Structure formats: structure tokens, C-alpha cells
Coordinates of C-alpha atoms in Angstrom, one line a residue:
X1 CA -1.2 -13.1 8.5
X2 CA 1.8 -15.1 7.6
X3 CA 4.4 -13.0 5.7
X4 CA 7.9 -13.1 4.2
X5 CA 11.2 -11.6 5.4
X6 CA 12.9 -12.0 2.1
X7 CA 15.9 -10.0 1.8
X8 CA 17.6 -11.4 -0.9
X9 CA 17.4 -15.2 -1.7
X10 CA 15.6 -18.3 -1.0
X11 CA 16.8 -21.8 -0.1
X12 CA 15.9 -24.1 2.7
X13 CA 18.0 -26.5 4.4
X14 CA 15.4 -28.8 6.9
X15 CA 16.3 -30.9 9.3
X16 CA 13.8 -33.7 10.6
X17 CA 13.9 -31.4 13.9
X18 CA 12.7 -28.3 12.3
X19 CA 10.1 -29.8 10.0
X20 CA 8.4 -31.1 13.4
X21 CA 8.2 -27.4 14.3
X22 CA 7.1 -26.4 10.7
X23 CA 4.4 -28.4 10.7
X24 CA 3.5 -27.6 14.4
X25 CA 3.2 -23.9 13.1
X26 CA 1.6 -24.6 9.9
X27 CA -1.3 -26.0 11.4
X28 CA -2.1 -23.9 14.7
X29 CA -4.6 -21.7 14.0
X30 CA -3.6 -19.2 16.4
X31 CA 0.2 -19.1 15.7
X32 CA 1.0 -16.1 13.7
X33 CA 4.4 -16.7 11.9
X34 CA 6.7 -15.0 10.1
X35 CA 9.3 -16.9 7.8
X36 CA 12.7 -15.4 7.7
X37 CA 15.4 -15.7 5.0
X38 CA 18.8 -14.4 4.7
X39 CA 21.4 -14.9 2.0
X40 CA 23.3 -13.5 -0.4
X41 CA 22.7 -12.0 -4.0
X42 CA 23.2 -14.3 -6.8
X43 CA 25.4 -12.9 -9.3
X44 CA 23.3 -14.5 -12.0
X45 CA 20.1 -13.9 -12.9
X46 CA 18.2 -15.3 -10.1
X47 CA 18.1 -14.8 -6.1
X48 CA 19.8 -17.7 -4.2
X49 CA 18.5 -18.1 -0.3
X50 CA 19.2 -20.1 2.6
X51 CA 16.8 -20.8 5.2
X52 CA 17.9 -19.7 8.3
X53 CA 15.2 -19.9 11.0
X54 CA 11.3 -19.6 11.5
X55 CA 10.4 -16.5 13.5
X56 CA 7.2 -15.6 15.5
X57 CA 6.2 -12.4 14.9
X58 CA 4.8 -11.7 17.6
X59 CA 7.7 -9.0 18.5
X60 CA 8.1 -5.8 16.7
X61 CA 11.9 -5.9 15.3
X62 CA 12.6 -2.1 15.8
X63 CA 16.1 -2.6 14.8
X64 CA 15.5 -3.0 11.4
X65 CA 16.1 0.0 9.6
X66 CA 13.2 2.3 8.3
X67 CA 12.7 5.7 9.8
X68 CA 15.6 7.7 8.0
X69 CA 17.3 10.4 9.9
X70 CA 15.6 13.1 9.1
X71 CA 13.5 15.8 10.6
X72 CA 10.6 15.6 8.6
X73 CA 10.1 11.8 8.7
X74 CA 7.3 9.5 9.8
X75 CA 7.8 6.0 11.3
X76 CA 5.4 3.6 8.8
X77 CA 4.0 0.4 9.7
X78 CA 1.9 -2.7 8.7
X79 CA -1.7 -2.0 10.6
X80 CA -1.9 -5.9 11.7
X81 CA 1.8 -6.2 12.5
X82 CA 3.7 -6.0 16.0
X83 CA 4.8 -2.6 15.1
X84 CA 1.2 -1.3 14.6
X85 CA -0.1 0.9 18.3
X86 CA -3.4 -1.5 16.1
X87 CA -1.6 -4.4 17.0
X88 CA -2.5 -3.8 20.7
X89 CA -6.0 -4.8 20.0
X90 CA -6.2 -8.1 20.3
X91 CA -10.1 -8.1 19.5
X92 CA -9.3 -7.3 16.0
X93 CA -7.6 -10.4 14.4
X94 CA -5.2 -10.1 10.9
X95 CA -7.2 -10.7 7.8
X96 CA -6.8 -14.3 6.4
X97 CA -5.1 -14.3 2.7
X98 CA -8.6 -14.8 1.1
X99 CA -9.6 -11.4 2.8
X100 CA -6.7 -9.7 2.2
X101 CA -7.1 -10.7 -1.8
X102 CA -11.0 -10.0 -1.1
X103 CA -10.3 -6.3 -0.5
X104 CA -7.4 -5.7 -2.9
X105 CA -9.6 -6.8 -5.4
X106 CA -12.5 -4.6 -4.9
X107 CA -9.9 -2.0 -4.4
X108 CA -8.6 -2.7 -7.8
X109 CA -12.1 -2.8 -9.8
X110 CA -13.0 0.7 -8.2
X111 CA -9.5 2.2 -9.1
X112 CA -10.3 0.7 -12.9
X113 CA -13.8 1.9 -13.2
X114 CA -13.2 5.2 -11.9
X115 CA -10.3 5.7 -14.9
X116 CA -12.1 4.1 -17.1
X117 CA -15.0 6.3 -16.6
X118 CA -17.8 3.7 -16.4
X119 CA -21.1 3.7 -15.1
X120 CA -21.1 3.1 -11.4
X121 CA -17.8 5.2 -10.6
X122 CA -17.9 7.5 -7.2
X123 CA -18.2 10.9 -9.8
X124 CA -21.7 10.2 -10.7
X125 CA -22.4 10.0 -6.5
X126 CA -23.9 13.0 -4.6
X127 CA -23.6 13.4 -0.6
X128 CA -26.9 13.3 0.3
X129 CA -26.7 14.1 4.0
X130 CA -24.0 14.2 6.6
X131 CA -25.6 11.3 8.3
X132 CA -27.2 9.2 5.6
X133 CA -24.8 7.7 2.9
X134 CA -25.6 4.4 1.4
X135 CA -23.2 1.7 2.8
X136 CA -24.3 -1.1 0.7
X137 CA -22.2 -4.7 2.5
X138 CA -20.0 -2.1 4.1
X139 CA -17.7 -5.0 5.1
X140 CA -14.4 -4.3 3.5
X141 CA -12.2 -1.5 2.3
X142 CA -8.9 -1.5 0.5
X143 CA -7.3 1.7 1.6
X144 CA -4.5 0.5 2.1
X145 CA -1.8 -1.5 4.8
X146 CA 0.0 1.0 6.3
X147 CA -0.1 3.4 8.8
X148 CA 1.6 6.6 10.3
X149 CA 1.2 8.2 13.5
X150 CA 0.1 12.5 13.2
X151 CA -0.9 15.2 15.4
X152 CA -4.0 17.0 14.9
X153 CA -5.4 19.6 16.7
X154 CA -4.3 22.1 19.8
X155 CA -3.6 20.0 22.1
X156 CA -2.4 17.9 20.0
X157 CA -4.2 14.5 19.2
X158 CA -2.3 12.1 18.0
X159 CA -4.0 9.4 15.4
X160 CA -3.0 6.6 13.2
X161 CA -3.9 7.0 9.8
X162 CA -3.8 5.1 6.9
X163 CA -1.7 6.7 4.3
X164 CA -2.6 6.4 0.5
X165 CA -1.1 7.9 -2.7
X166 CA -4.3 7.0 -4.4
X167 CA -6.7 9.0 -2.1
X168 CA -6.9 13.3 -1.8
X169 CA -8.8 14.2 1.4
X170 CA -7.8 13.5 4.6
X171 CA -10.1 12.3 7.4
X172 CA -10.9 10.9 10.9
X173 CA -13.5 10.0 12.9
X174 CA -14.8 12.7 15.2
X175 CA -17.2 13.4 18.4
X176 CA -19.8 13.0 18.1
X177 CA -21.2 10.4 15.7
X178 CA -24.1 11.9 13.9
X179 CA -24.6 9.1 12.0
X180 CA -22.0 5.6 13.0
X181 CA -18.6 5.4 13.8
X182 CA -16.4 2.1 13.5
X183 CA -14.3 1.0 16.4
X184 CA -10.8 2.6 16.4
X185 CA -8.1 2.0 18.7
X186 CA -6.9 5.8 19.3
X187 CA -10.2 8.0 20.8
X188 CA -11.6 10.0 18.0
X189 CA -10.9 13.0 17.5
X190 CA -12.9 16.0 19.7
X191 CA -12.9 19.1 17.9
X192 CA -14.7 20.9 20.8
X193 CA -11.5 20.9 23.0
X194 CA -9.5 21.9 20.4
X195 CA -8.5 25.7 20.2
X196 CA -8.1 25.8 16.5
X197 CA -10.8 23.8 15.2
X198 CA -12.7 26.3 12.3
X199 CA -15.3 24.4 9.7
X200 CA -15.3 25.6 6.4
X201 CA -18.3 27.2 5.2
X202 CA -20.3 26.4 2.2
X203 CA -19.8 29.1 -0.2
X204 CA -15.9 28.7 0.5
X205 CA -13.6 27.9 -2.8
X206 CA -12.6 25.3 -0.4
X207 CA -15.6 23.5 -0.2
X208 CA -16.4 23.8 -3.8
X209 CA -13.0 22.2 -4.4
X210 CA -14.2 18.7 -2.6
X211 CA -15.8 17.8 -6.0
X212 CA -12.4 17.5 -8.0
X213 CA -10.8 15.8 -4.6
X214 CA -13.9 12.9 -3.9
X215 CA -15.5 13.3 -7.0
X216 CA -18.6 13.9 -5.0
X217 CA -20.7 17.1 -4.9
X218 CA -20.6 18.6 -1.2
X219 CA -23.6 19.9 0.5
X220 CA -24.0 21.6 3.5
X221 CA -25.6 21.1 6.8
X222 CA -27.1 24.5 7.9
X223 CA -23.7 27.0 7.2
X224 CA -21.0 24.0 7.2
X225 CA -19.5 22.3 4.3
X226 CA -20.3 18.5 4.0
X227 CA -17.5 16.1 2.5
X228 CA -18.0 12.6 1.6
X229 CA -15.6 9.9 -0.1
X230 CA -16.5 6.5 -1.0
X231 CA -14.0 3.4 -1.5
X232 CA -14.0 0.0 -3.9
X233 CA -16.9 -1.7 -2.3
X234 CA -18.8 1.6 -0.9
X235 CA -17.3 1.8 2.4
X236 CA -17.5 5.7 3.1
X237 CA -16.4 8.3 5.2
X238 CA -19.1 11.5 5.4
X239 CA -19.0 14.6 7.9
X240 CA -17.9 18.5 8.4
X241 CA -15.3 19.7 6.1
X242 CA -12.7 21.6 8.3
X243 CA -9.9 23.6 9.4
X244 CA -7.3 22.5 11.9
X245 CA -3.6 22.4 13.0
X246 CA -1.8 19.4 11.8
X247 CA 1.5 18.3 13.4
X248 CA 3.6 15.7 11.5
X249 CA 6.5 16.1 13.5
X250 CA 8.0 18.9 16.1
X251 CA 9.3 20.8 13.1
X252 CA 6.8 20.3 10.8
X253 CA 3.1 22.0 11.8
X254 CA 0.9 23.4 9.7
X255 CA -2.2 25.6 10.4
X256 CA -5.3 25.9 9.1
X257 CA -4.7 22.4 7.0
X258 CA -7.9 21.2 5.2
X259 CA -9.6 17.6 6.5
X260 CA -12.8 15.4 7.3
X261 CA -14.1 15.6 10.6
X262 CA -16.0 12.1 9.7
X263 CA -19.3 11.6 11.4
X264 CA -20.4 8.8 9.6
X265 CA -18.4 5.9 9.0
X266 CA -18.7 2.4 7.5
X267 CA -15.7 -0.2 6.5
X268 CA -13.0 -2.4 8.1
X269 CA -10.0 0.4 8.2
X270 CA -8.6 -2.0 10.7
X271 CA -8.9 0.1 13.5
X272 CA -7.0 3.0 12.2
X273 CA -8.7 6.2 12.8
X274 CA -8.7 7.7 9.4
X275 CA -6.9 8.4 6.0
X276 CA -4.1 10.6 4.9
X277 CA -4.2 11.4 1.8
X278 CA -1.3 11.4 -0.5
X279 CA -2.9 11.8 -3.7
X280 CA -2.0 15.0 -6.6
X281 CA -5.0 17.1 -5.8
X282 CA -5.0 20.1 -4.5
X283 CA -6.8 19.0 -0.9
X284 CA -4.1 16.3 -0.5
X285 CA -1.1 16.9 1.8
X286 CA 1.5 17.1 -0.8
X287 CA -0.5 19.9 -2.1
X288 CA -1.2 21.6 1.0
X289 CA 2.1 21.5 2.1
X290 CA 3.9 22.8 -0.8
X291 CA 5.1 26.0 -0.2
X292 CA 7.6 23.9 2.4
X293 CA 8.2 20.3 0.7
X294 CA 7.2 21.3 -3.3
X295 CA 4.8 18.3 -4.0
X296 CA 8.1 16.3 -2.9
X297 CA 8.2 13.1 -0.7
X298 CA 9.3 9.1 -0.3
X299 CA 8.8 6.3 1.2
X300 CA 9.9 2.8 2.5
X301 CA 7.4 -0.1 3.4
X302 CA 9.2 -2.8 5.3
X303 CA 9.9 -6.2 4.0
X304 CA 7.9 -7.8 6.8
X305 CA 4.9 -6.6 9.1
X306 CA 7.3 -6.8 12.1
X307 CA 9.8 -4.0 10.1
X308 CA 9.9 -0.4 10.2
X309 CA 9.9 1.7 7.3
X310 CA 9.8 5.5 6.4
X311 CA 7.5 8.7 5.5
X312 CA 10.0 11.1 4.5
X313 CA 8.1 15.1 3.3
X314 CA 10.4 16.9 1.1
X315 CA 13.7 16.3 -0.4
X316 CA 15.3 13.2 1.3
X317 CA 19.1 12.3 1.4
X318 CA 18.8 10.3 -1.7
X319 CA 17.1 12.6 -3.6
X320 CA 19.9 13.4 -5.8
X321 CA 21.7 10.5 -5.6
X322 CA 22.7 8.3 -8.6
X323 CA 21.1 5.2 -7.2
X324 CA 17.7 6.5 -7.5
X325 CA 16.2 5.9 -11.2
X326 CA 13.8 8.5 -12.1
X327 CA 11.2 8.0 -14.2
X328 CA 8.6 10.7 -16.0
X329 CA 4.9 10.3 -14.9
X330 CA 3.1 9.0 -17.6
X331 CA 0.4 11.9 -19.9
X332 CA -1.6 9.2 -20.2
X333 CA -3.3 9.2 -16.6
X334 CA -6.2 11.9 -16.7
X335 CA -7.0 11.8 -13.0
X336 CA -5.3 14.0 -11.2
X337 CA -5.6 11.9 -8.1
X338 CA -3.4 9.1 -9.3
X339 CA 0.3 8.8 -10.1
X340 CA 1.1 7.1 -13.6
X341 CA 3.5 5.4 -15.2
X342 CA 4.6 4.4 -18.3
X343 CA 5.9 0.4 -18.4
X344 CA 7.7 -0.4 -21.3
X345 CA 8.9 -4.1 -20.7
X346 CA 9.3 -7.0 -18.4
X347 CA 12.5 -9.6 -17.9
X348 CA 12.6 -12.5 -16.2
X349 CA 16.0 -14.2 -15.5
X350 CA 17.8 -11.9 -17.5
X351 CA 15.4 -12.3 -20.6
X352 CA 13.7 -9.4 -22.0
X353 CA 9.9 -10.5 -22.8
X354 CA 8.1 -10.6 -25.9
X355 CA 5.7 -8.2 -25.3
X356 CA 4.0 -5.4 -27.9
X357 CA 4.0 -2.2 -26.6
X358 CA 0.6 -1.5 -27.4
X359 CA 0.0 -4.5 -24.7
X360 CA 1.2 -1.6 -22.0
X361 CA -0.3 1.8 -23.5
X362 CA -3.7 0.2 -24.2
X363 CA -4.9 1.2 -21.1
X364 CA -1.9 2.6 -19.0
X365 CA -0.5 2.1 -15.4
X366 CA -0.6 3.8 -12.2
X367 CA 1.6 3.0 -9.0
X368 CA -0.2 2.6 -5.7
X369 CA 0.5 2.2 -2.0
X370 CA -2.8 0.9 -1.5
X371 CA -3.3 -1.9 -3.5
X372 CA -1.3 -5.5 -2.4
X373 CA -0.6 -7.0 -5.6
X374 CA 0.3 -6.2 -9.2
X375 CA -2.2 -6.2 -11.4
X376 CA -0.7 -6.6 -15.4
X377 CA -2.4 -6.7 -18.7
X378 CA -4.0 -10.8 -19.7
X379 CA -1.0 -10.7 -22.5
X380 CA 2.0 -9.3 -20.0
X381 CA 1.0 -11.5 -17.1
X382 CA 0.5 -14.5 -19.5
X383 CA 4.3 -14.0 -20.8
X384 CA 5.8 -13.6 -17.0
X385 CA 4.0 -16.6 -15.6
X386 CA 5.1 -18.7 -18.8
X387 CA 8.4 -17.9 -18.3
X388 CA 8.9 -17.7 -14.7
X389 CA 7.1 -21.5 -14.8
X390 CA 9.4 -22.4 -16.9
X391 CA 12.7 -21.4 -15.3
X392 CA 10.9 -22.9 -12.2
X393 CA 10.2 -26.2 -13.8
X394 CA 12.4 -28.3 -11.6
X395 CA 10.2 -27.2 -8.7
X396 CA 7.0 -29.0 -7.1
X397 CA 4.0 -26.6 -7.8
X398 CA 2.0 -25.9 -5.0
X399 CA -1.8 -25.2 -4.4
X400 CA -3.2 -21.6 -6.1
X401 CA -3.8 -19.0 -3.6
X402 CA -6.9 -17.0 -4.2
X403 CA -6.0 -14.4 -7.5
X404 CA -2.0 -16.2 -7.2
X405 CA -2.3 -19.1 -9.7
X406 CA 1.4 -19.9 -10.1
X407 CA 2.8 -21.5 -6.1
X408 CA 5.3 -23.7 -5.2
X409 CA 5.8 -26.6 -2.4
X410 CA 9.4 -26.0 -1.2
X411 CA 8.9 -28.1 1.7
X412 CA 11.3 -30.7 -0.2
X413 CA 14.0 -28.7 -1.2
X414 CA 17.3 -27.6 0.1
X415 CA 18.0 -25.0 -2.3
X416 CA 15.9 -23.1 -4.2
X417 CA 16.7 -20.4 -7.3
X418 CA 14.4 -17.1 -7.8
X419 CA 14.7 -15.6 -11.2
X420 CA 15.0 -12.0 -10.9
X421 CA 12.2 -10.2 -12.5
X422 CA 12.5 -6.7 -13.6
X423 CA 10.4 -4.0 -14.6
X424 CA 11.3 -1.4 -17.6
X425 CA 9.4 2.3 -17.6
X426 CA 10.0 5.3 -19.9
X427 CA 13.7 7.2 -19.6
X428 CA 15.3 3.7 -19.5
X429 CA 14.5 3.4 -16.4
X430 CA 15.1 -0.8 -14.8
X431 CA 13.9 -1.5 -11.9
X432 CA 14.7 -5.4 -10.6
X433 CA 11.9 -6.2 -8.2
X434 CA 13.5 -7.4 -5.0
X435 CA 12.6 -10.9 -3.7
X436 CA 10.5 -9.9 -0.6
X437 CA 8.5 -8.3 -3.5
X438 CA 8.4 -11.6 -6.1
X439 CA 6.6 -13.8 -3.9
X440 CA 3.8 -13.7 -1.3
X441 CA 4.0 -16.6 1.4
X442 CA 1.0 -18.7 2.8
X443 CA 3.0 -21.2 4.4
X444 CA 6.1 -23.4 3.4
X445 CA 4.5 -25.7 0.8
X446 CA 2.4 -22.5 -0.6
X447 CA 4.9 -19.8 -2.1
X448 CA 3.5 -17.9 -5.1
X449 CA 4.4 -15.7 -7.5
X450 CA 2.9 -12.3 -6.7
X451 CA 1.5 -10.9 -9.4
X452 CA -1.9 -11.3 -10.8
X453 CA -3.7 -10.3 -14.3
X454 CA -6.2 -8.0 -15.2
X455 CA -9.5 -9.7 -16.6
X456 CA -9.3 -7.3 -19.8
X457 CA -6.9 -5.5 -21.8
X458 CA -8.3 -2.3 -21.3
X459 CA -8.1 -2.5 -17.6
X460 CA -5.6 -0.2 -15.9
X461 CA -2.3 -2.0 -14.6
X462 CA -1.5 -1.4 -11.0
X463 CA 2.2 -1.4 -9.6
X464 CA 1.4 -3.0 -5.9
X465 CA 2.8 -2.4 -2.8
X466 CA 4.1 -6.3 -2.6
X467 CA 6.8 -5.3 -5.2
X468 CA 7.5 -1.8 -3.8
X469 CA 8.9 -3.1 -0.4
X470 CA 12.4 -2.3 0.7
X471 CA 12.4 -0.1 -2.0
X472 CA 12.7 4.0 -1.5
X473 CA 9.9 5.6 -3.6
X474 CA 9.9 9.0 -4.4
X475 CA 7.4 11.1 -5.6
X476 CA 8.2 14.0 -7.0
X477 CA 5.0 16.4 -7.8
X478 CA 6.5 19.2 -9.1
X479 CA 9.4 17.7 -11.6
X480 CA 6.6 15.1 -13.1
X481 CA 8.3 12.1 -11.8
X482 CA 8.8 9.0 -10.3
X483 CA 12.1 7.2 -8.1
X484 CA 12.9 4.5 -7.2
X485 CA 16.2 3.7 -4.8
X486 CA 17.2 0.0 -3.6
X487 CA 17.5 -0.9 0.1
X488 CA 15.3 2.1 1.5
X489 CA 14.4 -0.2 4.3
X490 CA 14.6 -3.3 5.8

């Protein structure tokens, strides 16, 4: 997938020499290119960058900064980028953008429905058996773009699991497949050769505690406990609900921590083995780890798919600092899965929007790790894409790009202005999206506003993880809060 390094401006400065290598790129199939931008920070309103070279990204820049120095931090990376141990499988090719939009969006209609309560949403879904549960196309899954590497098991297995703040229960594929099993680049994991492997049983509080964390009834398979969890489009993950050691880093192992020992499978998790679940139920990690971190943790996801960024458990460094806004999590959210806020306004360029508040509290928003781009009310998203087109206007617009209807052709251009756009939430919190997180790249003469709007005023608003990059995120669980800290990451 073609992506963005966009640190902090946008301008281009072609000569006839690189446009011949532009277009070369553009239109081989097989090149996979990253565009990389470096320039200083208007002191206006808008970004201001200068192009400074095409990169391949072929090569995993470990230089960039991400993994903080800390002990109990995680290296995170994109699952198709350089960085990714996923990346090594060159079977499995990078979604194209249409995929990519595919999946977010079936992501995004599950996340609404199962809010909203409607008919169809995963509560009203029993397990039926540990190796039968309906996959329907099965095809896609949005669960997220980023992985981190953990330990599970004695010895120690390590796996790469996709994290996300919008799922509880953790899982991987185990031996053997009762049912079907996806191909995954790390082995899956054998709990007969591990020493502290324990299933939980079926009268356990634990087990009866899967229904709140899946919204699915458990059953059981003869004595053991059977999980199951279903995603946007009905990808699923079903099998034993377990015990076992889990080893985030050398100074942070935890026994007898509760997972999914999946033995029947179904979805493109891109070759990751599984999910870690970062969610505010009481099976997800935050809440099985917090007698030592308190609900507490951040993170960083890289401006590019060739970055680094950070998992950080417990306080980190910036926890207290003054450059991290905090804002409360919004009452509004009554699933305890999902982390909400409260938006109060938009600005674009400096101009604060004309937006009702009732446009925001009609049906609330939640932030996400998961999901790729911003979804905002029909009447916000209207006002942003008016005004940004407007402030754009000297600009040749490009072709749409799936769910992206405002793009621009730059191809032409020298120089090119970004109006800032920033996001207002309760406690007077402002929060100017950085540029890597205003636009989503297809190519030169395809650059597009990344945000997109709901298809009704009652659906949910989702923060996406296109505008939280380079951004430090904290979550705090136990003060009812949300942070947010410029230049986590890089």
C-alpha cells in the first residue's frame, strides 16, 4: 500500500527528472512506494511542505523513533509494512486502498450496530460448538493494522498479535485445528508443550464472564469452557477458553492470564496469529493487569508503515506532563468495551465551525485503534469538507478514492498549503490533527482528505487511527480519561 511520511507540511518542487521516476512508480504494479515529506510548521494556520524525495519502502527505517525507553514497552508496527516479522511473507500481498476502505467499513457498521443495539449485533449470537461457527463470506476483518510481538506460554512462544482498544478477549490460533485455522506466519501456539497451560472450566466465574467480554453465550465441550468472538463481516475466532503465562517483556510476566486457545478460525488477520485485546472489560489486558499498570497505558502508531512506534503498560514519561491534554471519557458510551469521547467542535484553518452541539451528542463518539478513517456525523463532515474545499480552492481536485470524496492532483504544483484542522472534546481539550493524519495518499495526483461521514445522524462517530498517528495516546482506565501528547513517534 502506498502511504505518507507526512511530518509536518506539504509542497512539491518537480523537476522533469523526477516526474520520469514518478510516473515510472505510479504505474508499476509491483513497486510499493512510500512518499516522503519534510518541512517545517507554518506559523499560520495551515502546514507548509516541501517535497524532498520519493522513497521505496521496501526497508524498515528503525531509526525513526517509537519504542520509548521504558521497561514495560512494546515495539508496534503496521502488519504489511517492512517493519512487520508479516512482512517476510511475500505470499501475502498489502491490501489495495479499495480493500483497505472495504474492511474499515464493515468494521465501522459492526461497531455502530452493536451500540446502537440493532438487530443483527454479535449479543443476540450463541457459540454453538467449538468447531462449527457460521463464517458467512469470511473474507475480511477489520481488527485492526497494527501489531505487537508477546510471549505466551512456558517456554515461551512468542506471537504477533494484533492489538485493539475496541476488542476484550485475547486470542491465538492453537494445535490442533478442531475446526480451520488461517495461515499465520509465527507457528501456532501448542499448548501441549507448554508447562502452564490450564483450561478453564465451565462452571468457572471466569467463563461465565465471556458473555459481557464477546457478547456471546459460552458453552462447553465436555468440562472446558468454549469462547467465541465475531468481527464486522462475521469473521470469528471460536475454541478453549484458558489459562496461561503471558510475557510482555522480561519484567513484565503475568500468570495465569485469561485467553483463546482458537481452534476455529476464519478472516484475513493478515497473517498475524491472533488479537490482544485492549478493550475496558474485565477479560481485557488492561483489566487483567491492573493490580501492576491500574487500567493505565499509551501508545504511538508511526507516521508511515516503514516507522516504529510504541505500546507503553502503565504510567509513561509523559504521563504527567503538561503537553498531554486530557480529556474525560464520555457517560454517554454504555458499552464497556469501547472508549468514548465527547467532541465538542471542529476548526479548520484557524476557524471554529458552525456546528450545533446536538450534531455531536446525538449519537456520541468513541476513539479506536482499529478503524482507519474518521467517521463524523452527515452535518459535521458536510461543514469540514466545505470549508477545507474552500481554503483549497486554488488546487486541482483529484479523482475520489473509495469513501474519500474530497482529493487533490498536486502533480502540478510546487508549493502546496494544508489547513490545520483541529478537533475540540469536553475539558477544553484542542487537539490539532497532524498532517500525516489529514490526508491519506494513493499516489501524487490522488491526495484526499481523510475523513469520511456517517450515512445517518444517529450513527456513532469514530476517531480513526489515520488521525491518531504520531500522536501519544493515553488511556487512562482508572481516572476516566483520555490523552493526547504531540510527537509520540515518528
Amino acid at each position: 500500500m502506498a502511504t505518507m511520511i507526512v511530518p509536518n507540511s506539504i509542497a512539491f518542487q518537480l523537476s522533469a527528472n523526477s516526474l520520469f521516476f514518478l510516473f515510472l512508480i505510479i504505474f508499476c504494479s509491483s513497486c510499493k512506494t512510500t512518499y516522503a515529506f519534510q518541512g517545517t510548521k507554518s506559523k499560520s494556520f495551515h502546514h507548509i511542505l516541501h517535497l524532498n524525495s520519493l522513497l521505496q519502502s521496501a526497508a524498515c527505517n528503525s531509526s525513526t523513533q517509537g519504542l520509548q525507553h521504558q521497561k514495560s514497552s512494546l515495539q508496534v508496527v503496521h502488519k504489511h509494512g517492512p517493519c512487520s516479522p508479516l512482512h517476510l511473507d511475500r505470499a501475502k500481498t498489502p491490501p489495495t486502498h479499495a480493500e483497505t476502505f472495504f474492511q474499515d467499513e464493515g468494521r465501522v457498521r459492526y461497531i455502530q450496530s452493536r451500540l446502537a443495539n440493532k438487530s443483527g449485533s454479535k449479543a443476540d449470537v450463541k457459540v454453538t460448538d467449538v468447531a462449527n461457527l457460521p463464517a458467512w463470506d469470511g473474507r475480511v476483518v477489520g481488527s485492526g493494522n497494527y501489531i505487537v510481538i508477546v510471549g505466551i506460554g512456558t517456554p515461551k512462544k512468542q506471537l504477533s498479535l494484533i492489538f485493539d482498544t475496541g476488542s476484550d478477549i485475547t486470542w491465538t490460533q492453537c494445535e490442533p485445528c478442531l475446526g480451520y485455522c488461517y495461515q499465520q506466519r509465527d507457528a501456532k501456539f501448542d499448548p501441549s508443550v507448554s508447562s502452564t497451560y490450564s483450561n478453564v472450566s465451565c462452571n468457572s466465574v471466569q467463563c461465565s464472564s465471556l458473555l459481557s467480554a464477546t457478547g456471546y453465550l459460552p458453552l462447553c465441550s465436555l468440562s472446558t469452557c468454549v469462547y467465541g468472538t465475531q468481527y464486522g463481516d462475521s469473521s470469528f475466532s471460536t475454541g478453549f477458553f484458558a489459562k496461561e503465562r503471558l510475557t510482555l517483556t522480561p519484567f513484565d510476566v503475568f500468570d495465569n492470564f485469561l485467553f483463546g486457545c482458537g481452534q476455529n478460525n476464519q478472516g484475513l488477520f493478515g497473517g498475524a496469529a491472533g488479537l490482544l485485546g485492549l478493550g475496558r472489560d474485565q477479560l481485557s489486558l488492561p483489566s487483567q493487569t491492573a493490580r501492576k499498570y491500574n487500567t493505565i497505558f499509551s501508545y504511538c502508531l508511526p507516521s508511515s508503515s516503514s516507522s516504529i512506534g510504541f505500546l507503553t503498560l502503565g504510567k509513561c514519561k509523559r504521563y504527567g506532563s503538561k503537553s498531554v491534554k486530557f480529556t474525560p471519557l464520555s457517560t454517554s458510551i454504555q458499552d464497556s468495551s469501547f472508549y468514548g469521547l465527547d467532541i465538542t467542535g471542529i476548526s479548520v484553518g484557524g476557524k471554529r465551525l458552525s456546528i450545533s452541539a446536538s450534531v455531536f451528542t446525538t449519537a456520541g463518539a468513541i476513539i479506536d485503534s482499529g478503524t482507519v478513517i474518521t467517521r463524523l456525523p452527515p452535518d459535521a463532515y458536510a461543514a469540514l469538507r466545505s470549508e477545507f474545499r474552500q481554503r483549497m480552492r486554488r488546487y486541482r481536485m483529484g479523482r475520489e478514492l473509495s469513501i474519500l470524496d474530497t482529493c487533490y492532483d498536486f502533480s502540478k504544483y510546487k508549493s502546496v498549503n494544508i489547513p490545520k484542522i483541529s478537533f475540540f472534546f469536553r475539558g477544553g481539550v484542542k487537539l490539532t490533527i497532524p498532517l500525516v493524519g489529514t490526508l491519506y495518499v494513493a499516489n501524487v495526483s490522488q491526495v484526499c482528505l481523510a475523513f469520511a461521514a456517517n450515512s445517518d445522524a444517529s450513527d456513532l462517530a469514530i476517531f480513526g487511527n489515520t488521525q491518531q498517528k504520531t500522536l501519544q495516546v493515553i488511556y487512562d482506565g482508572a481516572g476516566g480519561r483520555v490523552g493526547f501528547g504531540t510527537k509520540g513517534c515518528y
